[in-house]
Short mmCIF file of C-alpha atoms and ligand atoms in Angstrom, two decimals:
data_model
loop_
_atom_site.label_atom_id
_atom_site.label_comp_id
_atom_site.label_asym_id
_atom_site.label_seq_id
_atom_site.Cartn_x
_atom_site.Cartn_y
_atom_site.Cartn_z
CA MET A 36 35.84 54.58 -44.36
CA ILE A 37 34.41 52.51 -47.18
CA TYR A 38 30.71 52.10 -47.53
CA LYS A 39 30.49 50.16 -50.76
CA ARG A 40 28.27 47.32 -49.48
CA SER A 41 25.97 49.68 -47.62
CA SER A 42 25.58 51.71 -50.87
CA ALA A 43 24.73 48.59 -52.79
CA LEU A 44 22.29 47.36 -50.21
CA PHE A 45 20.65 50.80 -50.15
CA ALA A 46 20.23 50.80 -53.89
CA GLU A 47 18.54 47.39 -53.70
CA ALA A 48 16.31 48.51 -50.76
CA GLU A 49 15.22 51.65 -52.73
CA GLN A 50 13.55 49.45 -55.39
CA VAL A 51 11.06 47.92 -52.98
CA ILE A 52 10.91 50.17 -49.90
CA PRO A 53 9.97 53.94 -50.24
CA GLY A 54 13.20 55.85 -49.83
CA GLY A 55 14.96 52.60 -49.04
CA VAL A 56 14.07 53.02 -45.31
CA ASN A 57 11.22 51.92 -43.09
CA SER A 58 11.38 55.15 -41.13
CA PRO A 59 12.54 58.44 -42.67
CA VAL A 60 14.93 59.40 -39.91
CA ARG A 61 17.22 56.64 -41.05
CA ALA A 62 17.71 58.26 -44.42
CA PHE A 63 20.64 60.57 -45.05
CA LYS A 64 18.71 63.18 -47.05
CA ALA A 65 19.51 65.99 -44.64
CA VAL A 66 23.30 65.28 -44.61
CA GLY A 67 23.80 63.72 -48.00
CA GLY A 68 25.22 60.30 -48.85
CA THR A 69 23.58 56.95 -48.30
CA PRO A 70 22.51 55.31 -45.01
CA ILE A 71 24.82 52.79 -43.25
CA PHE A 72 23.46 49.24 -43.11
CA VAL A 73 23.94 47.69 -39.83
CA LYS A 74 25.08 44.06 -39.62
CA GLU A 75 25.25 43.68 -35.86
CA ALA A 76 25.87 45.61 -32.71
CA LYS A 77 27.32 44.91 -29.30
CA GLY A 78 27.74 47.19 -26.33
CA ALA A 79 28.49 50.72 -27.48
CA TYR A 80 29.45 49.70 -31.04
CA LEU A 81 27.72 49.23 -34.30
CA TYR A 82 29.27 46.93 -36.98
CA ASP A 83 28.14 47.77 -40.46
CA GLU A 84 27.87 45.65 -43.60
CA ASP A 85 31.32 46.93 -44.78
CA GLY A 86 33.08 45.79 -41.66
CA ASN A 87 33.43 49.24 -40.07
CA GLN A 88 33.07 49.68 -36.28
CA LEU A 89 31.22 52.66 -35.18
CA ILE A 90 30.74 54.25 -31.77
CA ASP A 91 26.97 54.61 -31.41
CA TYR A 92 25.37 57.79 -30.15
CA ILE A 93 21.75 57.08 -31.19
CA ALA A 94 21.24 53.76 -29.32
CA SER A 95 18.34 52.91 -31.76
CA TRP A 96 16.92 56.40 -30.98
CA GLY A 97 16.98 55.80 -27.23
CA PRO A 98 16.10 52.19 -26.18
CA MET A 99 19.54 50.69 -25.89
CA ILE A 100 20.52 52.49 -22.69
CA LEU A 101 22.49 49.48 -21.46
CA GLY A 102 24.27 49.00 -24.81
CA HIS A 103 23.46 46.70 -27.67
CA ALA A 104 22.76 42.94 -27.28
CA HIS A 105 22.81 43.27 -23.51
CA GLN A 106 23.07 39.75 -22.26
CA PRO A 107 20.10 39.62 -19.72
CA VAL A 108 17.79 41.09 -22.31
CA VAL A 109 18.94 38.70 -24.99
CA ASP A 110 18.64 35.77 -22.69
CA ALA A 111 15.08 36.76 -21.63
CA VAL A 112 13.92 37.07 -25.23
CA ILE A 113 15.42 33.77 -26.35
CA ASP A 114 13.96 31.95 -23.33
CA LYS A 115 10.45 33.45 -23.98
CA ALA A 116 10.57 32.77 -27.76
CA LYS A 117 10.97 29.06 -27.14
CA LYS A 118 7.60 29.06 -25.31
CA GLY A 119 5.58 30.72 -28.12
CA THR A 120 5.68 34.24 -29.49
CA SER A 121 2.21 35.54 -29.44
CA PHE A 122 -1.19 34.29 -27.95
CA GLY A 123 -3.61 37.13 -28.00
CA MET A 124 -4.37 36.12 -24.49
CA PRO A 125 -3.21 37.47 -21.14
CA THR A 126 0.15 36.34 -19.77
CA GLN A 127 1.60 36.77 -16.27
CA ILE A 128 4.65 38.62 -17.52
CA GLU A 129 2.42 41.57 -18.58
CA THR A 130 1.41 42.05 -14.92
CA LYS A 131 5.00 41.64 -13.71
CA ILE A 132 6.33 44.48 -15.88
CA ALA A 133 3.25 46.60 -15.17
CA GLU A 134 3.90 46.18 -11.39
CA LEU A 135 7.55 47.09 -11.80
CA ALA A 136 6.83 50.16 -14.03
CA VAL A 137 4.15 51.36 -11.63
CA SER A 138 6.63 51.01 -8.71
CA MET A 139 9.37 52.98 -10.50
CA VAL A 140 7.32 55.90 -11.90
CA PRO A 141 5.71 58.48 -9.69
CA ASN A 142 2.01 59.28 -9.79
CA ILE A 143 0.77 56.30 -11.84
CA ASP A 144 -1.44 53.39 -10.62
CA LYS A 145 -2.10 51.63 -13.92
CA ILE A 146 -0.38 51.17 -17.19
CA ARG A 147 -1.42 49.85 -20.55
CA PHE A 148 1.12 48.41 -23.07
CA VAL A 149 0.97 49.07 -26.80
CA ASN A 150 3.47 48.62 -29.60
CA SER A 151 5.12 52.01 -30.13
CA GLY A 152 5.45 55.50 -28.73
CA THR A 153 3.23 56.79 -31.55
CA GLU A 154 0.45 54.44 -30.35
CA ALA A 155 0.98 55.42 -26.69
CA CYS A 156 0.67 59.15 -27.44
CA MET A 157 -2.28 58.72 -29.75
CA SER A 158 -4.14 56.58 -27.18
CA ALA A 159 -3.27 58.95 -24.30
CA VAL A 160 -4.84 61.91 -26.19
CA ARG A 161 -8.00 59.84 -26.90
CA LEU A 162 -8.18 58.94 -23.27
CA ALA A 163 -7.77 62.61 -22.33
CA ARG A 164 -10.53 63.55 -24.61
CA GLY A 165 -12.83 60.87 -23.35
CA TYR A 166 -12.06 61.72 -19.71
CA THR A 167 -12.59 65.42 -20.12
CA ASN A 168 -15.34 65.50 -22.71
CA LYS A 169 -13.35 68.11 -24.59
CA ASP A 170 -11.86 67.98 -28.17
CA LYS A 171 -8.85 70.32 -28.44
CA ILE A 172 -5.31 69.65 -27.57
CA ILE A 173 -2.22 71.92 -27.22
CA LYS A 174 1.08 70.67 -28.63
CA PHE A 175 4.35 72.55 -28.94
CA ALA A 176 6.12 73.47 -32.20
CA GLY A 177 9.12 71.13 -32.64
CA CYS A 178 7.82 68.40 -30.29
CA TYR A 179 7.25 65.08 -31.94
CA HIS A 180 4.79 62.62 -30.50
CA GLY A 181 4.88 59.97 -33.22
CA HIS A 182 3.19 60.18 -36.61
CA SER A 183 -0.49 59.95 -35.71
CA ASP A 184 -2.63 62.68 -37.43
CA SER A 185 -3.18 65.02 -34.48
CA PHE A 186 0.53 65.40 -33.89
CA LEU A 187 1.80 66.22 -37.39
CA ILE A 188 1.36 69.93 -36.89
CA GLN A 189 4.70 71.66 -36.84
CA ALA A 190 6.22 68.38 -35.72
CA GLY A 191 9.87 67.86 -35.00
CA SER A 192 12.13 64.92 -35.67
CA GLY A 193 11.97 63.38 -39.22
CA ALA A 194 8.87 65.50 -40.03
CA VAL A 195 10.91 68.78 -39.82
CA THR A 196 14.12 67.16 -41.18
CA PHE A 197 12.36 66.13 -44.38
CA GLY A 198 10.18 69.16 -44.75
CA SER A 199 6.79 67.85 -43.68
CA PRO A 200 6.16 69.41 -40.27
CA ASN A 201 2.52 69.61 -41.29
CA SER A 202 2.03 66.44 -43.30
CA PRO A 203 -0.34 66.23 -46.32
CA GLY A 204 -2.92 63.63 -45.55
CA VAL A 205 -3.88 65.24 -42.19
CA THR A 206 -7.36 66.59 -42.70
CA GLN A 207 -8.17 70.13 -41.81
CA GLY A 208 -10.83 68.78 -39.46
CA THR A 209 -8.15 66.96 -37.46
CA ALA A 210 -5.73 69.82 -37.67
CA LYS A 211 -8.14 72.38 -36.27
CA ASP A 212 -8.26 70.57 -32.95
CA THR A 213 -4.51 70.72 -32.43
CA LEU A 214 -3.41 74.13 -31.13
CA LEU A 215 0.13 75.08 -31.48
CA ALA A 216 2.13 76.69 -28.72
CA LYS A 217 5.83 77.82 -28.35
CA TYR A 218 8.02 75.54 -26.15
CA ASN A 219 9.26 77.42 -23.02
CA ASP A 220 6.69 80.21 -23.43
CA LEU A 221 4.13 80.07 -20.72
CA ALA A 222 2.36 83.32 -21.73
CA ASN A 223 1.80 81.87 -25.19
CA VAL A 224 0.08 78.74 -23.69
CA GLU A 225 -2.02 80.88 -21.32
CA ALA A 226 -3.23 82.99 -24.26
CA LEU A 227 -4.26 79.86 -26.16
CA ILE A 228 -6.07 78.48 -23.22
CA ASN A 229 -7.93 81.81 -22.72
CA ALA A 230 -8.94 81.97 -26.40
CA ASN A 231 -10.34 78.45 -26.20
CA LYS A 232 -11.95 78.40 -22.84
CA ASN A 233 -13.33 75.03 -21.78
CA GLU A 234 -12.40 73.34 -25.05
CA ILE A 235 -8.93 72.01 -24.27
CA ALA A 236 -8.74 68.41 -23.18
CA CYS A 237 -5.01 68.18 -22.73
CA ILE A 238 -1.55 69.69 -23.16
CA ILE A 239 1.03 67.16 -24.52
CA ILE A 240 4.59 67.95 -24.15
CA GLU A 241 8.11 66.34 -24.17
CA PRO A 242 9.14 67.46 -20.66
CA VAL A 243 12.68 67.54 -22.07
CA ALA A 244 12.40 68.05 -25.78
CA GLY A 245 14.43 65.60 -27.81
CA ASN A 246 13.03 66.07 -31.29
CA MET A 247 14.42 69.54 -32.12
CA GLY A 248 17.73 68.59 -30.60
CA CYS A 249 17.72 68.32 -26.87
CA ILE A 250 15.99 71.31 -25.22
CA PRO A 251 15.53 71.50 -21.48
CA PRO A 252 12.44 73.19 -20.02
CA LYS A 253 13.16 76.63 -18.65
CA GLU A 254 12.89 77.02 -14.83
CA GLY A 255 9.24 77.45 -13.95
CA PHE A 256 7.86 76.40 -17.33
CA LEU A 257 6.56 72.95 -16.44
CA GLU A 258 5.42 74.08 -13.03
CA GLY A 259 3.51 76.90 -14.84
CA LEU A 260 1.91 74.36 -17.23
CA ARG A 261 0.87 72.24 -14.28
CA LYS A 262 -0.83 75.19 -12.60
CA LEU A 263 -2.63 76.23 -15.86
CA CYS A 264 -3.83 72.66 -16.28
CA ASP A 265 -5.14 72.48 -12.76
CA THR A 266 -7.07 75.76 -12.92
CA ASN A 267 -8.50 74.98 -16.33
CA ASN A 268 -9.46 71.35 -15.92
CA ILE A 269 -6.92 70.31 -18.55
CA LEU A 270 -4.90 67.06 -18.39
CA LEU A 271 -1.15 67.34 -18.61
CA ILE A 272 0.35 64.62 -20.67
CA PHE A 273 4.11 64.00 -20.51
CA ASP A 274 5.42 62.31 -23.55
CA GLU A 275 8.30 60.46 -21.89
CA VAL A 276 8.95 58.20 -24.83
CA MET A 277 12.55 59.53 -24.81
CA THR A 278 12.98 60.60 -21.19
CA GLY A 279 11.17 57.65 -19.46
CA PHE A 280 13.48 55.15 -17.69
CA ARG A 281 16.33 57.28 -19.16
CA LEU A 282 16.70 60.47 -17.15
CA ALA A 283 15.83 58.66 -13.83
CA LYS A 284 13.94 55.53 -12.73
CA GLY A 285 10.86 57.73 -12.73
CA GLY A 286 11.82 59.68 -15.87
CA ALA A 287 11.48 63.41 -16.17
CA GLN A 288 8.65 63.43 -13.63
CA GLU A 289 11.15 62.38 -11.05
CA LEU A 290 14.12 64.31 -12.24
CA LEU A 291 12.19 67.53 -12.53
CA GLY A 292 9.77 67.04 -9.67
CA ILE A 293 6.55 67.73 -11.75
CA LYS A 294 3.49 65.50 -11.83
CA ALA A 295 1.84 64.70 -15.09
CA ASP A 296 -1.75 63.35 -15.46
CA ILE A 297 -0.92 60.83 -18.16
CA VAL A 298 2.57 59.66 -19.06
CA CYS A 299 3.58 58.00 -22.34
CA PHE A 300 6.47 55.58 -22.74
CA GLY A 301 8.31 53.93 -25.57
CA LYS A 302 11.93 53.10 -26.42
CA VAL A 303 13.67 52.05 -23.13
CA ILE A 304 10.55 50.34 -21.70
CA GLY A 305 10.76 47.77 -24.48
CA GLY A 306 14.42 46.94 -24.14
CA GLY A 307 14.80 47.27 -27.90
CA LEU A 308 11.65 45.52 -28.89
CA PRO A 309 8.51 47.30 -30.16
CA VAL A 310 6.78 48.52 -27.03
CA GLY A 311 4.95 51.62 -25.97
CA ALA A 312 2.83 52.28 -22.91
CA PHE A 313 0.65 54.97 -21.33
CA ALA A 314 -0.05 55.24 -17.68
CA ALA A 315 -1.94 57.48 -15.23
CA ARG A 316 -3.83 57.42 -11.94
CA ALA A 317 -6.56 54.78 -11.68
CA GLU A 318 -9.46 57.19 -11.95
CA ILE A 319 -8.23 58.16 -15.45
CA MET A 320 -7.09 54.74 -16.61
CA ASN A 321 -10.40 53.12 -15.60
CA HIS A 322 -12.02 55.10 -18.41
CA LEU A 323 -10.37 52.64 -20.87
CA ALA A 324 -12.24 49.66 -22.41
CA PRO A 325 -13.19 47.18 -21.07
CA LEU A 326 -13.77 49.10 -17.80
CA GLY A 327 -14.77 52.35 -19.44
CA PRO A 328 -16.00 53.75 -22.75
CA VAL A 329 -12.68 54.83 -24.37
CA TYR A 330 -11.65 52.18 -26.80
CA GLN A 331 -8.05 51.15 -27.37
CA ALA A 332 -6.71 47.70 -28.47
CA GLY A 333 -4.04 45.72 -30.17
CA THR A 334 -3.33 42.07 -31.22
CA LEU A 335 0.33 42.27 -30.31
CA SER A 336 -0.04 44.64 -27.28
CA GLY A 337 1.73 43.09 -24.29
CA ASN A 338 3.52 40.64 -26.70
CA PRO A 339 5.41 38.13 -24.57
CA LEU A 340 8.88 38.70 -26.35
CA ALA A 341 8.48 42.42 -25.96
CA MET A 342 7.45 42.14 -22.35
CA ALA A 343 10.38 39.83 -21.59
CA ALA A 344 12.88 42.26 -23.08
CA GLY A 345 11.26 45.19 -21.29
CA LEU A 346 11.07 43.35 -17.97
CA ALA A 347 14.78 42.39 -18.15
CA MET A 348 15.63 46.06 -18.95
CA LEU A 349 13.61 47.64 -16.25
CA THR A 350 14.68 45.04 -13.67
CA GLU A 351 18.29 45.98 -14.31
CA LEU A 352 17.55 49.75 -14.30
CA ASN A 353 15.66 49.35 -11.01
CA SER A 354 18.41 47.48 -9.29
CA GLY A 355 21.30 49.84 -9.70
CA ASP A 356 21.76 53.50 -10.44
CA ILE A 357 23.19 53.87 -13.84
CA PHE A 358 21.50 57.20 -14.35
CA GLU A 359 24.02 59.17 -12.39
CA SER A 360 27.06 57.51 -14.06
CA LEU A 361 25.45 58.00 -17.50
CA ALA A 362 24.74 61.73 -16.75
CA GLN A 363 28.47 62.01 -15.65
CA LYS A 364 29.61 60.50 -18.91
CA THR A 365 27.45 62.81 -20.89
CA ALA A 366 28.75 65.82 -18.95
CA TYR A 367 32.26 64.77 -19.73
CA LEU A 368 31.51 64.55 -23.45
CA HIS A 369 29.82 67.88 -23.32
CA LYS A 370 32.87 69.53 -21.66
CA GLY A 371 35.26 67.91 -24.09
CA ILE A 372 33.37 68.86 -27.25
CA ALA A 373 32.66 72.38 -26.00
CA LYS A 374 36.37 72.90 -25.30
CA VAL A 375 37.38 71.76 -28.66
CA LEU A 376 34.76 73.79 -30.60
CA THR A 377 35.61 76.87 -28.55
CA GLU A 378 39.37 76.48 -29.15
CA LEU A 379 38.77 76.06 -32.85
CA ASN A 380 36.35 79.05 -33.05
CA VAL A 381 33.32 76.95 -34.20
CA THR A 382 30.13 78.72 -33.25
CA HIS A 383 28.09 76.34 -31.15
CA THR A 384 25.59 75.84 -28.40
CA ILE A 385 25.41 72.54 -26.51
CA ASN A 386 22.24 71.41 -24.67
CA ARG A 387 22.30 68.51 -22.21
CA VAL A 388 19.99 66.88 -19.69
CA GLY A 389 21.10 63.59 -18.08
CA SER A 390 22.16 61.29 -20.90
CA MET A 391 20.54 63.37 -23.68
CA ILE A 392 22.80 65.91 -25.47
CA SER A 393 22.76 67.83 -28.75
CA VAL A 394 25.34 70.13 -30.52
CA HIS A 395 23.74 73.09 -32.34
CA PHE A 396 25.88 75.22 -34.67
CA CYS A 397 24.46 78.49 -33.71
CA GLU A 398 25.33 81.35 -31.33
CA ASP A 399 22.11 81.89 -29.36
CA ASP A 400 20.63 79.76 -26.70
CA VAL A 401 18.47 77.00 -28.15
CA VAL A 402 15.20 77.13 -26.20
CA ASP A 403 12.53 76.26 -28.76
CA PHE A 404 11.86 75.27 -32.34
CA GLU A 405 12.67 78.74 -33.73
CA THR A 406 16.06 78.92 -32.09
CA SER A 407 16.87 75.30 -32.94
CA ALA A 408 16.10 75.93 -36.62
CA LYS A 409 18.82 78.72 -36.57
CA GLY A 410 21.51 76.04 -36.57
CA ASN A 411 23.93 76.02 -39.54
CA ASN A 412 23.10 72.82 -41.43
CA ASP A 413 26.23 73.01 -43.65
CA THR A 414 28.37 72.89 -40.56
CA PHE A 415 26.23 70.11 -39.22
CA LYS A 416 26.76 68.06 -42.46
CA THR A 417 30.52 68.64 -42.15
CA PHE A 418 30.41 67.51 -38.61
CA PHE A 419 28.26 64.47 -39.22
CA HIS A 420 30.26 63.10 -42.06
CA GLY A 421 33.60 64.00 -40.47
CA MET A 422 32.58 62.12 -37.31
CA LEU A 423 31.38 59.18 -39.35
CA ASN A 424 34.66 58.97 -41.20
CA GLN A 425 36.35 58.62 -37.88
CA GLY A 426 34.02 55.86 -36.64
CA VAL A 427 31.48 57.92 -34.63
CA TYR A 428 27.83 57.54 -35.61
CA LEU A 429 25.54 60.42 -34.82
CA ALA A 430 21.88 60.94 -35.75
CA PRO A 431 21.88 62.11 -39.44
CA SER A 432 19.86 65.27 -38.53
CA ALA A 433 20.55 68.40 -36.45
CA PHE A 434 17.01 68.04 -35.08
CA GLU A 435 17.67 64.95 -33.00
CA SER A 436 19.01 64.37 -29.54
CA TRP A 437 21.94 62.06 -29.10
CA PHE A 438 21.46 59.24 -26.57
CA LEU A 439 24.34 57.83 -24.57
CA ASN A 440 24.40 54.24 -23.41
CA ASP A 441 26.10 52.76 -20.38
CA ALA A 442 28.44 50.56 -22.37
CA LEU A 443 30.32 53.68 -23.62
CA THR A 444 33.70 53.89 -21.88
CA TYR A 445 35.66 57.08 -21.12
CA GLU A 446 38.05 55.91 -23.79
CA ASP A 447 35.12 55.98 -26.31
CA LEU A 448 34.20 59.52 -25.11
CA ASP A 449 37.91 60.67 -25.58
CA LYS A 450 37.91 59.14 -29.08
CA THR A 451 34.71 61.05 -29.86
CA ILE A 452 36.21 64.34 -28.58
CA ALA A 453 39.35 63.71 -30.58
CA ALA A 454 37.30 62.93 -33.67
CA CYS A 455 35.44 66.30 -33.21
CA LYS A 456 38.85 68.08 -33.02
CA ALA A 457 40.01 66.44 -36.17
CA VAL A 458 36.88 67.38 -38.06
CA PHE A 459 37.27 71.16 -37.48
CA SER A 460 41.08 71.38 -37.41
N1 LIG B 34 11.47 59.24 -32.24
C1 LIG B 34 12.75 58.97 -33.03
C2 LIG B 34 13.65 60.11 -32.90
N2 LIG B 34 13.04 61.36 -33.16
C3 LIG B 34 12.43 58.70 -34.34
C4 LIG B 34 12.19 57.25 -34.62
C5 LIG B 34 11.68 57.10 -35.96
O1 LIG B 34 10.94 58.01 -36.44
O2 LIG B 34 12.10 56.23 -36.57
#
């Protein structure tokens, strides 16, 4: 494939945008080469500035679960835009999407909309601290909850891909309140709680991790966290920015049957526009201003265009059951890639939950950050560029989950499996 125009556009972008990108995960630093510039996208395909068609496995890092430029979402946004794009005043559509989200997700009574997953997690932690009157939080190595200061401690996603899991600029004062635990290791969490008795406000976790590849929780792990939280007066926060409205209507809470105290959303809930949200039972949410003392705000929060896109998306997800068919497609892809890699003697481990999947080029089970980091990055680079050359776009980092979208056909999946075979033959 030819990427002449993408390379030229990237060179131009580098002059005025740091690293040529507005979010580091878009850069190709971990895999080499220059990022692909997208011209447009439809359904399961991206069309780049050089005229290449690519089968898309990142779906804008999750939101485009129904495929790109999905007509009901596009129509809803166009219709809304004609009536004004921002008012800084309440609109009825905010209540409509709130009612729908609350009806789809277990264990929440109220939801507040923000502009990103970062904002959602940052605000959820502030709420947990205000509600419990405690300062410390527990996060897990390799989990990524956006780029707010408290979370850039052994963070996954771009932070680890580009070598800043503990970012300069985060003060020691902030860092000391974030305690770091090992994913899937309950004893480790228990020891941290015991060493910080009555000081921990919340445990924040991706119930299915997606920022160190896709890592499922081990059996009993989330149940154990729930119990530890209950006995120690700690709030359990599920960061469902990736898993919310993707693994099931009610997200990971529904799929795994575990109740969180606060749930954070992003990605799918905005239908591809900038939306995040956090939600909980009324007794917790009522601590937020203007009802309660915990402050949180935003000029563009609940923006009408974003709400219109989100409402169209959630309405469609609520009316059918694409989650099962998406999970079946993902299982088909898993089986096909595993068969090819096994036949060609390529050492690998594949993790999958619902429509999230990741291929790790290592022998051992990938259950936490340490085991994920054992993947062979040279093999990943070969895989990434080989797939790209055959028209398959994967995340340019081994530390990211792939996200399938419902516009993908079995023919697309077969092409992807054949591409994988060609790469390693
Ligand atoms: N949460 C996304 C995947 N890890 C990254 C989005 C971004 O940082 O641009």
